[in-house]
Short mmCIF file of C-alpha atoms in Angstrom, two decimals:
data_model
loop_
_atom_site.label_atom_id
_atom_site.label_comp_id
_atom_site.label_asym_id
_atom_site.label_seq_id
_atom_site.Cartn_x
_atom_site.Cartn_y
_atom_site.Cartn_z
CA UNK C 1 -15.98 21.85 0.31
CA UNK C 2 -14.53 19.83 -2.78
CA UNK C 3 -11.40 18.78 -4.48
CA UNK C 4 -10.11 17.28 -7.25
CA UNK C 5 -7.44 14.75 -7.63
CA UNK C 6 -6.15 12.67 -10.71
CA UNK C 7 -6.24 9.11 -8.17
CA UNK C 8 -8.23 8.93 -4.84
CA UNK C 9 -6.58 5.87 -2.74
CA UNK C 10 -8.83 5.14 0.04
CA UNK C 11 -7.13 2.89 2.86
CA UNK C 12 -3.71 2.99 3.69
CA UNK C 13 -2.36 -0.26 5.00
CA UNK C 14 -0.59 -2.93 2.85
CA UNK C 15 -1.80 -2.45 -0.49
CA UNK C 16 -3.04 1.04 -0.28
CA UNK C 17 0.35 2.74 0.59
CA UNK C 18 1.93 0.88 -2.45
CA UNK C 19 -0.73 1.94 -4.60
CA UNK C 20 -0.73 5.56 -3.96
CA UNK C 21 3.01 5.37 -4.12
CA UNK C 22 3.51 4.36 -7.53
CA UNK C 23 -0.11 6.30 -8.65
CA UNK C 24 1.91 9.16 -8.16
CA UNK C 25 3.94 8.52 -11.36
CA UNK C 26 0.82 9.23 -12.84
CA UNK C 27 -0.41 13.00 -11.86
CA UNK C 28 -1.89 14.20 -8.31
CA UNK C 29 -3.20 11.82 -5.55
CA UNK C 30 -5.06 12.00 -1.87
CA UNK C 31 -4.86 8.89 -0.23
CA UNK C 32 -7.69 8.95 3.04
CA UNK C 33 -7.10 6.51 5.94
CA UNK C 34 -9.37 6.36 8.83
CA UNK C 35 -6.85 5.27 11.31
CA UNK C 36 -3.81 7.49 12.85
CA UNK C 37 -0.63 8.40 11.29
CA UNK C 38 1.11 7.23 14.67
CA UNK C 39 3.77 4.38 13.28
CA UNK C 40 4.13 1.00 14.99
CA UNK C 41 2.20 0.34 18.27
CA UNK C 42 3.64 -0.69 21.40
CA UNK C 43 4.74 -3.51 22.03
CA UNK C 44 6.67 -4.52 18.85
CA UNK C 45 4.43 -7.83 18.21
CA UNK C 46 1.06 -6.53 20.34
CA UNK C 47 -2.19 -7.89 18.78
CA UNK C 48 -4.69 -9.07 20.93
CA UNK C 49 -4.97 -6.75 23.43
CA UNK C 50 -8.83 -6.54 22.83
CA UNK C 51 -10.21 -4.74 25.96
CA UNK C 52 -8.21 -1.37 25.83
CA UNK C 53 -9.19 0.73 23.27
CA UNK C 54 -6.71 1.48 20.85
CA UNK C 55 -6.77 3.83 17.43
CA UNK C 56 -4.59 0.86 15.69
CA UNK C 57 -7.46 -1.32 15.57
CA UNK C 58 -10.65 -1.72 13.82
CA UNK C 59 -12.85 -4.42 16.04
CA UNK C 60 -14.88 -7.12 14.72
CA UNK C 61 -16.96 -9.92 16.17
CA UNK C 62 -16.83 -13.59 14.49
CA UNK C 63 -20.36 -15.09 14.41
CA UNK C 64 -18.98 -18.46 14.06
CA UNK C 65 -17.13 -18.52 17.42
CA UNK C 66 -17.95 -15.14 19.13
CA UNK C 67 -14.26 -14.51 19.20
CA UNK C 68 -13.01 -11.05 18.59
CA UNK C 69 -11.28 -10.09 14.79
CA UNK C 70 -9.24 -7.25 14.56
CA UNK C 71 -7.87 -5.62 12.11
CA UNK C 72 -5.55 -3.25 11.52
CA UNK C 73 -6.34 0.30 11.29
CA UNK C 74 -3.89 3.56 10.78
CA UNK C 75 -1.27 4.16 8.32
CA UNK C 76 0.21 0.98 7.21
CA UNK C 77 -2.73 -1.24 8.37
CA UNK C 78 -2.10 -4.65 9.57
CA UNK C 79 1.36 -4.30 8.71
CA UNK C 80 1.85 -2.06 11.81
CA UNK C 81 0.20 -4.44 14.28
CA UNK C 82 1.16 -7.93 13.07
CA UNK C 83 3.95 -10.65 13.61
CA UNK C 84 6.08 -9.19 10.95
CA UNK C 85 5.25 -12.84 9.18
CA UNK C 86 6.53 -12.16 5.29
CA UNK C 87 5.31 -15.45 3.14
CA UNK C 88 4.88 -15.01 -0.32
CA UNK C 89 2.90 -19.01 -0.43
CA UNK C 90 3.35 -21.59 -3.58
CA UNK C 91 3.46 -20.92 -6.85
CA UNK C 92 0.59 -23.03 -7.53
CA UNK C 93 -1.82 -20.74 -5.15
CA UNK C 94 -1.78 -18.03 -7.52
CA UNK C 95 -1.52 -20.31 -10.90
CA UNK C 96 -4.97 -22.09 -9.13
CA UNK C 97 -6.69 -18.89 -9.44
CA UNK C 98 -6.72 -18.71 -13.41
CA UNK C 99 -7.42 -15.14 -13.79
CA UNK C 100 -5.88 -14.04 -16.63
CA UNK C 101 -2.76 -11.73 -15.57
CA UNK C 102 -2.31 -13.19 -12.31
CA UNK C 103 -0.42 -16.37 -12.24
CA UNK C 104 2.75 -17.09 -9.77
CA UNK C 105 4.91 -15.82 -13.20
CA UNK C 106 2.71 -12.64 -13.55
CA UNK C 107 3.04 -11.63 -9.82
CA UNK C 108 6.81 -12.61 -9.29
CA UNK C 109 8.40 -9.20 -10.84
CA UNK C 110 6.29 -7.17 -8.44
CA UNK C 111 7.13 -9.41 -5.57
CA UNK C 112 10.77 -8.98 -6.43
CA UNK C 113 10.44 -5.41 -6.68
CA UNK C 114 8.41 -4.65 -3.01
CA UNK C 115 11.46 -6.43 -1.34
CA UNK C 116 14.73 -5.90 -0.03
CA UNK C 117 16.01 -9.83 0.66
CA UNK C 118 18.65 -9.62 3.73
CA UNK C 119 20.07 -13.05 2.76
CA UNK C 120 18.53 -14.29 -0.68
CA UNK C 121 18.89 -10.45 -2.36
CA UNK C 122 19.10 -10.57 -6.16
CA UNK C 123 18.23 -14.03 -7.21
CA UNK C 124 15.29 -15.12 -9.80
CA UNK C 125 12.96 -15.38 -7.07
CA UNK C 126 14.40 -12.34 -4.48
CA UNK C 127 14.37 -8.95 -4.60
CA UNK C 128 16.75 -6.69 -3.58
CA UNK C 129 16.23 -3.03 -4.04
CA UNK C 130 12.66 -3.19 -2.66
CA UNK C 131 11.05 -0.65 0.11
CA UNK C 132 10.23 -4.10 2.32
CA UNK C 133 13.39 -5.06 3.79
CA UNK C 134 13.41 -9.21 4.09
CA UNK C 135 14.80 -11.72 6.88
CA UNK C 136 15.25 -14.45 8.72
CA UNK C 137 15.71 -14.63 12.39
CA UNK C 138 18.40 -16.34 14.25
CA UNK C 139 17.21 -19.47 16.57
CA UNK C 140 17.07 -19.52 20.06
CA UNK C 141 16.74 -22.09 22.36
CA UNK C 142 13.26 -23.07 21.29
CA UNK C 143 13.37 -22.82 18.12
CA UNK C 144 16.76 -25.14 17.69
CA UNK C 145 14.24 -27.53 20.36
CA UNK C 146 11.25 -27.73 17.51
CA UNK C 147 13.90 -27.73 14.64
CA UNK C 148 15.52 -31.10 16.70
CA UNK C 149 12.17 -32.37 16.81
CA UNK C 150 11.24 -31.49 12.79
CA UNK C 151 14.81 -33.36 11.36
CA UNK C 152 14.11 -36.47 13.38
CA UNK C 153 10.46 -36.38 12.26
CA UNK C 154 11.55 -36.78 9.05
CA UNK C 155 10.58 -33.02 7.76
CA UNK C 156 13.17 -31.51 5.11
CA UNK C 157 15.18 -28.42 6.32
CA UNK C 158 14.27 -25.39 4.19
CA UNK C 159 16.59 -22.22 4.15
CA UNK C 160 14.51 -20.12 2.59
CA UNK C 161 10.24 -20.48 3.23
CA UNK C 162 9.64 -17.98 -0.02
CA UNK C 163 11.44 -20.61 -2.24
CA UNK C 164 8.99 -21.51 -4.51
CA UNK C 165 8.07 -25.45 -3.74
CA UNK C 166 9.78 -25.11 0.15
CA UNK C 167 8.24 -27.17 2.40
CA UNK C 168 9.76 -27.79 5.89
CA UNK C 169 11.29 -26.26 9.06
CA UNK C 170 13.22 -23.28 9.11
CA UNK C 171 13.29 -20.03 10.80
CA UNK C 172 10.43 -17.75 9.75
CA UNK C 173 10.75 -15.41 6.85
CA UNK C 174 10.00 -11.93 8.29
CA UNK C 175 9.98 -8.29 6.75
CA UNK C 176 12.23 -6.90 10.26
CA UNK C 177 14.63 -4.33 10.50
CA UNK C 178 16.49 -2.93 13.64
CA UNK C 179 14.75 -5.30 15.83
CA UNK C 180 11.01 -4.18 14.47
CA UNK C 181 8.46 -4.51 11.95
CA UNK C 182 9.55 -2.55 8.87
CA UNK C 183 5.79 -2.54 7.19
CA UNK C 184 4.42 -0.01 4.70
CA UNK C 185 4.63 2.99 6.88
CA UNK C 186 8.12 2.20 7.51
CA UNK C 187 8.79 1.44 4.06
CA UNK C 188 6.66 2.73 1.65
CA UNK C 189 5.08 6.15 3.58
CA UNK C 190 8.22 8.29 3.30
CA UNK C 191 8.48 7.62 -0.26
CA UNK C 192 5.23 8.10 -0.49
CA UNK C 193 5.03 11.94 0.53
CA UNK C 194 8.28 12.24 -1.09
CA UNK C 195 6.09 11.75 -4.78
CA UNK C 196 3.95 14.19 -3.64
CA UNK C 197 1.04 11.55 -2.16
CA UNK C 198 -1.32 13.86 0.10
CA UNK C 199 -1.84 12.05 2.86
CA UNK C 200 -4.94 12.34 4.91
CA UNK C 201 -5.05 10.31 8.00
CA UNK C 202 -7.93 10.18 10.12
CA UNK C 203 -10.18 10.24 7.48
CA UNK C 204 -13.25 8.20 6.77
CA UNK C 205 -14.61 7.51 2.93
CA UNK C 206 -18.24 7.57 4.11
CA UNK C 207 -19.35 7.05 0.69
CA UNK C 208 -18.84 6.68 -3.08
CA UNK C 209 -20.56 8.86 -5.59
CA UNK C 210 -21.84 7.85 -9.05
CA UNK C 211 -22.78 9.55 -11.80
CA UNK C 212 -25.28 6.38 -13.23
CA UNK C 213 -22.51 4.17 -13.27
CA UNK C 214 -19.66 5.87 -13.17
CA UNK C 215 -17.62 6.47 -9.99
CA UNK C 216 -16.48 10.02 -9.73
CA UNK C 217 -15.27 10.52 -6.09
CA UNK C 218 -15.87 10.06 -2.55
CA UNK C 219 -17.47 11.55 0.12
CA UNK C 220 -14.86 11.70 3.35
CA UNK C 221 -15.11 12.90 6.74
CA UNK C 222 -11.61 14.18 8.30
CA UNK C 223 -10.46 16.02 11.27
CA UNK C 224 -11.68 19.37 9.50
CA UNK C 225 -15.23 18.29 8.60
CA UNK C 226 -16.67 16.90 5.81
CA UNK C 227 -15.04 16.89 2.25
CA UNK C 228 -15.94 15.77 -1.29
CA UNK C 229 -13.29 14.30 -3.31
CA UNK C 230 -13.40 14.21 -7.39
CA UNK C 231 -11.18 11.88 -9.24
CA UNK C 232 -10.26 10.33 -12.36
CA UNK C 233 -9.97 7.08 -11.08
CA UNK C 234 -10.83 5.85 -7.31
CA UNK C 235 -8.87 2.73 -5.65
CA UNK C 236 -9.86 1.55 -2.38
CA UNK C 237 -7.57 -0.17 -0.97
CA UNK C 238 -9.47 -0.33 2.88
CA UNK C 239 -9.38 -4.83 3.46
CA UNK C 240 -11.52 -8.00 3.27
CA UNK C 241 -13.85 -5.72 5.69
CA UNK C 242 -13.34 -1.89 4.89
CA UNK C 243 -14.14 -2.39 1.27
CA UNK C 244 -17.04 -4.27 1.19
CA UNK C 245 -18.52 -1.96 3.76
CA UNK C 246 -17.91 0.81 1.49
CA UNK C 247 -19.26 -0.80 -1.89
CA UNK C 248 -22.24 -1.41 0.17
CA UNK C 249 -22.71 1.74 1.61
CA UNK C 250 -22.27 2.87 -2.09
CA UNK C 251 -24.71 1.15 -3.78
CA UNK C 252 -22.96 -2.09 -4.98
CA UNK C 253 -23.34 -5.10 -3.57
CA UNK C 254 -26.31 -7.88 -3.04
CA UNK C 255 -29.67 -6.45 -3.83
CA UNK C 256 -31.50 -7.85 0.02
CA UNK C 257 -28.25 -5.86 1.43
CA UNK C 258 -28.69 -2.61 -0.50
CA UNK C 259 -32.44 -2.64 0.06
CA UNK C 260 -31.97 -3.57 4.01
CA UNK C 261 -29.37 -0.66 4.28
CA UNK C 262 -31.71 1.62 1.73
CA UNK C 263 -29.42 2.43 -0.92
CA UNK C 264 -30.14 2.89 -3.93
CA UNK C 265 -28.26 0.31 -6.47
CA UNK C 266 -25.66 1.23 -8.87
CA UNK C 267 -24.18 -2.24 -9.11
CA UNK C 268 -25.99 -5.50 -8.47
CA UNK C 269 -23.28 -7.77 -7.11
CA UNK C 270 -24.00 -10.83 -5.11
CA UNK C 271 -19.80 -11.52 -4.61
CA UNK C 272 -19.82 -8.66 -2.43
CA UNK C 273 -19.06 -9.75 1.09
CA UNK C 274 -19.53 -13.00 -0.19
CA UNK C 275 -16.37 -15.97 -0.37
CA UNK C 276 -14.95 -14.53 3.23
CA UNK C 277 -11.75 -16.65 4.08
CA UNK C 278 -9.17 -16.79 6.84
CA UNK C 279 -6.93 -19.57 7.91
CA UNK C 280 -8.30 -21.13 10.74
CA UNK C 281 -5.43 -21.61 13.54
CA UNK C 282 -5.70 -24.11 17.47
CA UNK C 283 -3.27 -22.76 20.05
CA UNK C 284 -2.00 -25.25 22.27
CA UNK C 285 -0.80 -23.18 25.15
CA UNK C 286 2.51 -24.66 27.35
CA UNK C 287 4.97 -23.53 29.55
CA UNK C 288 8.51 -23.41 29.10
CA UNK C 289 10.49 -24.81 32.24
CA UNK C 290 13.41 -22.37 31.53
CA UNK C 291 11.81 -18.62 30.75
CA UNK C 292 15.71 -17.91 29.10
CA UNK C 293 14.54 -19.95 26.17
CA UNK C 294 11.81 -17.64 25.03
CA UNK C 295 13.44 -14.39 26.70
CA UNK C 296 15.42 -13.03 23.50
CA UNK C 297 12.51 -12.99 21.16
CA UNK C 298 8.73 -13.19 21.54
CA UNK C 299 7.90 -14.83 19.19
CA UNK C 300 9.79 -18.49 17.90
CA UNK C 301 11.53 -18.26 14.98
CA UNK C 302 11.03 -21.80 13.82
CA UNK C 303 8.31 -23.06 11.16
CA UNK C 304 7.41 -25.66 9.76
CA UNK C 305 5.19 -26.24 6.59
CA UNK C 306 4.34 -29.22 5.47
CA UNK C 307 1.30 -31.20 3.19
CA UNK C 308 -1.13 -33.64 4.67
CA UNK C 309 -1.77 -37.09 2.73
CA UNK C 310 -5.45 -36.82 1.29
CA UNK C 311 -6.36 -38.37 -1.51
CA UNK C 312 -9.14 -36.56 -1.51
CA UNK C 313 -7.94 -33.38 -1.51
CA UNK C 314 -4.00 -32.26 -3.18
CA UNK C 315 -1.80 -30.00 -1.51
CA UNK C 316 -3.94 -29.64 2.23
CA UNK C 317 -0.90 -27.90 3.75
CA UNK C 318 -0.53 -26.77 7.56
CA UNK C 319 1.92 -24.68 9.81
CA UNK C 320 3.36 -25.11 13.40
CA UNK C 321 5.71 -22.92 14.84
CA UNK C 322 5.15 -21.36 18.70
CA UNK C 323 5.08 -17.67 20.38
CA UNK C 324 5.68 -16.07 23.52
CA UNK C 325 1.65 -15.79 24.65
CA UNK C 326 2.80 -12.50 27.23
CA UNK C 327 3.27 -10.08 24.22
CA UNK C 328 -0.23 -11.11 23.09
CA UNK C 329 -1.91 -11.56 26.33
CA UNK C 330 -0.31 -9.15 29.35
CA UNK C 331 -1.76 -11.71 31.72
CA UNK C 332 0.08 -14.85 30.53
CA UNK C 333 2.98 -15.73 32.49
CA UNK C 334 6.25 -14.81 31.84
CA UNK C 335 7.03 -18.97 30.75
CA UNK C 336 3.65 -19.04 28.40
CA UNK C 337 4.00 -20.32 25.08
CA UNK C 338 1.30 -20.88 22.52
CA UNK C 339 2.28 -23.61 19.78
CA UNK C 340 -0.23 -22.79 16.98
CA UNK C 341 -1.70 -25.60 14.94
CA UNK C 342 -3.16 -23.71 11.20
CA UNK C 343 -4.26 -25.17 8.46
CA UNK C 344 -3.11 -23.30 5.26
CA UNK C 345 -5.79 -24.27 2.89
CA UNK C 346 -9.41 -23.84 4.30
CA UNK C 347 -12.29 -24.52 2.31
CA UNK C 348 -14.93 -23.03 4.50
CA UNK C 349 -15.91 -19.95 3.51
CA UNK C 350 -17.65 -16.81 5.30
CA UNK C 351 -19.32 -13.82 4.66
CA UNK C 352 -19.51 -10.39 5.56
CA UNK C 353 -22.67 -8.03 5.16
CA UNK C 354 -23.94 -4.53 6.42
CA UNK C 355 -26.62 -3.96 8.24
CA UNK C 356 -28.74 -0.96 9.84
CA UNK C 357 -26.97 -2.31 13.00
CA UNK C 358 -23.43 -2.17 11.42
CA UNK C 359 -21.33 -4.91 10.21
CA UNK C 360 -21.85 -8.59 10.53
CA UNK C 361 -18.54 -11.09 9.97
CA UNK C 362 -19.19 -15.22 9.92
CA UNK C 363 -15.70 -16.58 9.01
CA UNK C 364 -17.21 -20.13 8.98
CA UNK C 365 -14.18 -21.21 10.28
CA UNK C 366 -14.34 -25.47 10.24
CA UNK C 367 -17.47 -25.42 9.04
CA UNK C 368 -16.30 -27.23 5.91
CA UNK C 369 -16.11 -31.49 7.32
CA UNK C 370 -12.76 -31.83 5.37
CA UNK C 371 -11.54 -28.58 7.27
CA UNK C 372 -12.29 -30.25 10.40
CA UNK C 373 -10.59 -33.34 9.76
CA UNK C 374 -7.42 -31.66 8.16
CA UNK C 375 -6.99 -29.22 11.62
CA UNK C 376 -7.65 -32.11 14.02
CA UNK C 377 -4.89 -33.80 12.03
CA UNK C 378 -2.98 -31.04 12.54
CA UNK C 379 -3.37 -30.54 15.90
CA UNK C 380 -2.44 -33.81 16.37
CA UNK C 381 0.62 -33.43 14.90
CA UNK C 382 1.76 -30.42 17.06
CA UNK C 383 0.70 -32.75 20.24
CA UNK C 384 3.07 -34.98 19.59
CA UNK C 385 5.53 -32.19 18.77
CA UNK C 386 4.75 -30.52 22.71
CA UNK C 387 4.56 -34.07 23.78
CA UNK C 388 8.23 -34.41 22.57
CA UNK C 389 9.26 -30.96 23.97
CA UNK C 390 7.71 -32.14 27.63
CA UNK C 391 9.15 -35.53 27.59
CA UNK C 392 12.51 -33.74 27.30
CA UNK C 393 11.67 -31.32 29.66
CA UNK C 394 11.70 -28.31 27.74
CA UNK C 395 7.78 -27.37 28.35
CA UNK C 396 5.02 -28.05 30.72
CA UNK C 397 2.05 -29.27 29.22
CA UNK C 398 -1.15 -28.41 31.35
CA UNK C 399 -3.00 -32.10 33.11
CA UNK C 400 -6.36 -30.28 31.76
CA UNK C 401 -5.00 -29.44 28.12
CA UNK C 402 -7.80 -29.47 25.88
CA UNK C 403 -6.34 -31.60 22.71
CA UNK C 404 -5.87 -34.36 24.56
CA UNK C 405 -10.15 -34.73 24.64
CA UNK C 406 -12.18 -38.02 23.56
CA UNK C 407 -13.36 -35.76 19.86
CA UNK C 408 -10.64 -34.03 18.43
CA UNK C 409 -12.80 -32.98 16.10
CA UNK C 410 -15.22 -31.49 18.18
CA UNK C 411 -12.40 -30.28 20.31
CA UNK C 412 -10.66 -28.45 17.45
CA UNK C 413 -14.03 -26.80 16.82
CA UNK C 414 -14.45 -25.79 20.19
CA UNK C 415 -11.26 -23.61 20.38
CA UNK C 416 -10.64 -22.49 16.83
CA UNK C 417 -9.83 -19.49 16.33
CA UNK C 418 -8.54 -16.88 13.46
CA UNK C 419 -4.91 -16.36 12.23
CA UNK C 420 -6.42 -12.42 10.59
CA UNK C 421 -5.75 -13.43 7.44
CA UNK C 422 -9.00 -11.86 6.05
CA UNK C 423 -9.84 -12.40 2.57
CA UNK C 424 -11.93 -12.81 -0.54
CA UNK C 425 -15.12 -10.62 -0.26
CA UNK C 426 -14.50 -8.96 -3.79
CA UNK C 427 -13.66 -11.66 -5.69
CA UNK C 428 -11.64 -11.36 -8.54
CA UNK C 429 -12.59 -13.33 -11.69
CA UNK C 430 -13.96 -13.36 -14.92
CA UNK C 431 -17.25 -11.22 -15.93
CA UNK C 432 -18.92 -13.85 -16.67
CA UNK C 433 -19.01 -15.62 -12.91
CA UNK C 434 -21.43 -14.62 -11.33
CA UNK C 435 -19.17 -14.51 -8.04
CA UNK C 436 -17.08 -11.87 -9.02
CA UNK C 437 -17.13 -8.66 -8.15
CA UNK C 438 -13.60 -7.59 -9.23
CA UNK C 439 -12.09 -8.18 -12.98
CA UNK C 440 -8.60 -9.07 -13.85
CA UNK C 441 -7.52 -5.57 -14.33
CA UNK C 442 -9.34 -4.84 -10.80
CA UNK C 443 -12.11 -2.78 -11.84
CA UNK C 444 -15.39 -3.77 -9.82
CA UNK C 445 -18.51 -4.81 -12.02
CA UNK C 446 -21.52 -3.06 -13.84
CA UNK C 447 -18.91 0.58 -12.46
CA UNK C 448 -16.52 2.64 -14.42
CA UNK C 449 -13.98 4.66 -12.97
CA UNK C 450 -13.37 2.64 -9.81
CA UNK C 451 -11.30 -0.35 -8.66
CA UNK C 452 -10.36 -2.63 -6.05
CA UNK C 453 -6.54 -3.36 -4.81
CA UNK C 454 -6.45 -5.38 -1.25
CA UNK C 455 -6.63 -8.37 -0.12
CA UNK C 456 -10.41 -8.31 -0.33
CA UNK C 457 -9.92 -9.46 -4.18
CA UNK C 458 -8.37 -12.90 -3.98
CA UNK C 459 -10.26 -15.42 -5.38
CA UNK C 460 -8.34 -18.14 -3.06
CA UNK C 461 -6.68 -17.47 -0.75
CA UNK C 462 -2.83 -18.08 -0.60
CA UNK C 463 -0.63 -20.41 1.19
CA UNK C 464 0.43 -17.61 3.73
CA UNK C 465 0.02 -14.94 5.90
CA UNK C 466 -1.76 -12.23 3.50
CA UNK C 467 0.85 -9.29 3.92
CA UNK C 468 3.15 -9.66 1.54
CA UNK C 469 0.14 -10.61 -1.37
CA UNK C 470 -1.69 -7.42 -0.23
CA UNK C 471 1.76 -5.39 -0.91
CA UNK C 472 2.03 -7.32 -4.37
CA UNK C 473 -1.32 -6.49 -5.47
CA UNK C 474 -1.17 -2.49 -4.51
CA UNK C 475 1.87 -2.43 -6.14
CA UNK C 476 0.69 -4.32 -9.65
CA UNK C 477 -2.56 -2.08 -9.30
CA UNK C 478 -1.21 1.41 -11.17
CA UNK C 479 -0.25 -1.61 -13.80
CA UNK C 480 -3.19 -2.55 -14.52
CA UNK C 481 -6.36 0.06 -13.17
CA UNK C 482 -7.08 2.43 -16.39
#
């Protein structure tokens, strides 16, 4: 059986939903998504329940620490699984790309238009009509405990963490509403079917077809069988691992890959798969000596963000802020709080690839020398912040806890681990790089008729959790794909 639609959207999570949205102004469009059309998992800020299986979740295996990845999977992607976290990062992380149409100036309208700001609404930098609705919690016991610590560390208080230039403690910036993540398929799905988006959950893009080098559909596999989808113009939109699977899988990608997997080539791309990033993240794992402190929200609403001193390197920035570990681990006592050491701006880059034995993920997390030095900085940092908390008997810190080792280093290394913040395996760039995979205007090299909109395209990754740049590039993408 076959169809034909004016704009195939495959994926459905942060980007994707936004894209088929406003690709709707412009004729007919199927969006496929493997996952469910089931909403928000319970619990409201579950993640890492890795051992049950669970539709919500596509599950990878790091290389580099044997530690399970996963990823979001379902209508509205990692926005229906994750903290809620909405970051936009620095103006200078997208101005450091140079790629022509994307600097912090270029991506600010769309930014503005995706969100809803509770407190900033309507400013030059804040949205306020926007399907994202925007907020900042209220502090509880904990967080006004860290925030104590922050002010007489000498840390700046910052009101709003999508200021552009804040740097500081505050209470996180989250996209919440009625007490729950209020992610694409909150936001963006209704409107979505409203346009007239046909919505096929469920559904797998097994493979792009080609006519020489044109893209001129997909092959996808739903609940009713096997389909083939024609279109004008194809977007996927399926994440740092979906999409290089599929280019792969298609025929684009490295040549050893294509002729392992024994595809024939329609694009010879090296970048694909290639320039995998992720901020790195420690957990230092306490207890709180009065459970009411943590009771009223799982998850502490206090951040800081601040730069390291390195000469060597210019704006190395980190995070701290804690969480309530029972929400993410049902076997954590009730009094279990994980303060998370990340650093912001990794060098160390990964890959993914496709084999006949499936995917293959190496984040590489620390295995850049400056990466290790900056987190065991970092690290150190948040010791002296639970240090603080215990000498004032707000937490418990364990007699065996693992940053207090000879190496911290080797330590950091040992226990590093990944804040799924997934990026960079279609690079976006010029034509002329031989790392890129995805032009300014998104369209993926040496193709016609297809393009890339996730998170999978950023050249560097931002300052941030990836959300809320995922949302801003599906929604710029009907700007700029022809």
């Amino acid at each position: 059986m076959s169809t034909h639609t004016d704009t195939l959207v495959i994926g459905g999570g942060a980007a994707g939903l936004f894209c088929a949205w406003r690709a709707a102004g412009r004729g007919t469009v199927i969006l496929a998504e493997t996952g469910p059309d089931a909403g928000d998992p319970p619990p409201a800020w579950s993640l890492y329940d890795y051992l049950l299986p669970d539709p919500h979740y596509h599950r990878y295996t790091d290389e580099t620490t044997g530690r399970a990845l996963p990823q979001g999977r379902g209508l509205g992607g990692g926005t229906t699984v994750n903290s809620a976290a909405a970051l936009r990062g620095q103006p200078w992380c997208y101005d450091d790309w140079a790629v022509p149409g994307w600097s912090w100036a270029e991506c600010l309208p769309a930014f503005r238009a995706l969100e809803s700001d509770r407190q900033f609404a309507g400013d030059a930098y804040h949205g306020a009509a926007g399907p994202i609705p925007i907020t900042r919690l209220g502090a509880g016991p904990l967080d006004e405990a860290v925030m104590d610590w922050c002010a007489h560390a000498g840390f700046d208080h910052v009101a709003d963490h999508n200021a552009p230039g804040a740097l500081g403690y505050g209470m996180w910036t989250t996209n919440r509403h009625d007490g729950g993540r209020w992610g694409t398929y909150a936001g963006v799905t209704p409107a979505a079917r409203a346009a007239g988006v046909d919505i096929r959950a469920d559904t797998t893009a097994t493979r792009l077809l080609f006519d020489g080098n044109r893209c001129t559909g997909a092959e996808l596999l739903g609940p009713e069988g096997p389909v083939t989808v024609l279109a004008d113009r194809i977007v996927v939109c399926a994440g740092a691992f979906g999409t290089p699977a599929l280019l792969m899988r298609s025929g684009v990608g490295p040549e050893p890959v294509l002729r392992e997997l024994g595809v024939p080539p329609v694009s010879v791309l090296p970048g694909v798969g290639a320039n995998l990033q992720d901020h790195p993240w420690c957990l230092l794992d306490v207890d709180v000596t009065d459970v009411a402190a943590i009771e009223a929200r799982p998850v502490s609403g206090a951040l800081l963000r601040y730069e390291l001193p390195d000469p060597r390197a210019a704006h190395v920035e980190a995070e701290i802020f804690a969480w309530q570990a029972r929400p993410y681990d049902p076997a954590a006592p009730a009094t279990r709080v994980s303060f998370t050491a990340a650093l912001m701006t990794p060098r160390s880059r990964g890959r993914f690839t496709l084999g006949p034995g499936g995917p293959r993920v190496c984040t590489g997390h620390l295995t850049n020398a400056g990466d290790a030095r900056h987190m065991a900085e970092i690290v150190t940092r948040t010791a002296e912040l639970v240090d603080a908390l215990a000498a004032d008997g707000v937490v418990a810190v364990p007699a065996d806890a693992w940053w207090r080792a000879g190496d911290p280093v080797a330590a950091a290394r040992a226990v590093v681990s990944t804040y799924n913040h997934h990026s960079g395996t279609c690079r976006m760039g010029g034509a002329d790089d031989p790392a890129t995979v995805v032009t300014p205007d998104l369209s993926v090299l040496g193709t016609t008729g297809l393009s890339v909109a996730d998170s999978s395209i950023l050249p560097i990754i931002p300052r941030a959790n990836t959300t809320l740049p995922s949302m801003m590039i599906g929604y710029r993408a009907m700007d700029l794909v022809a």
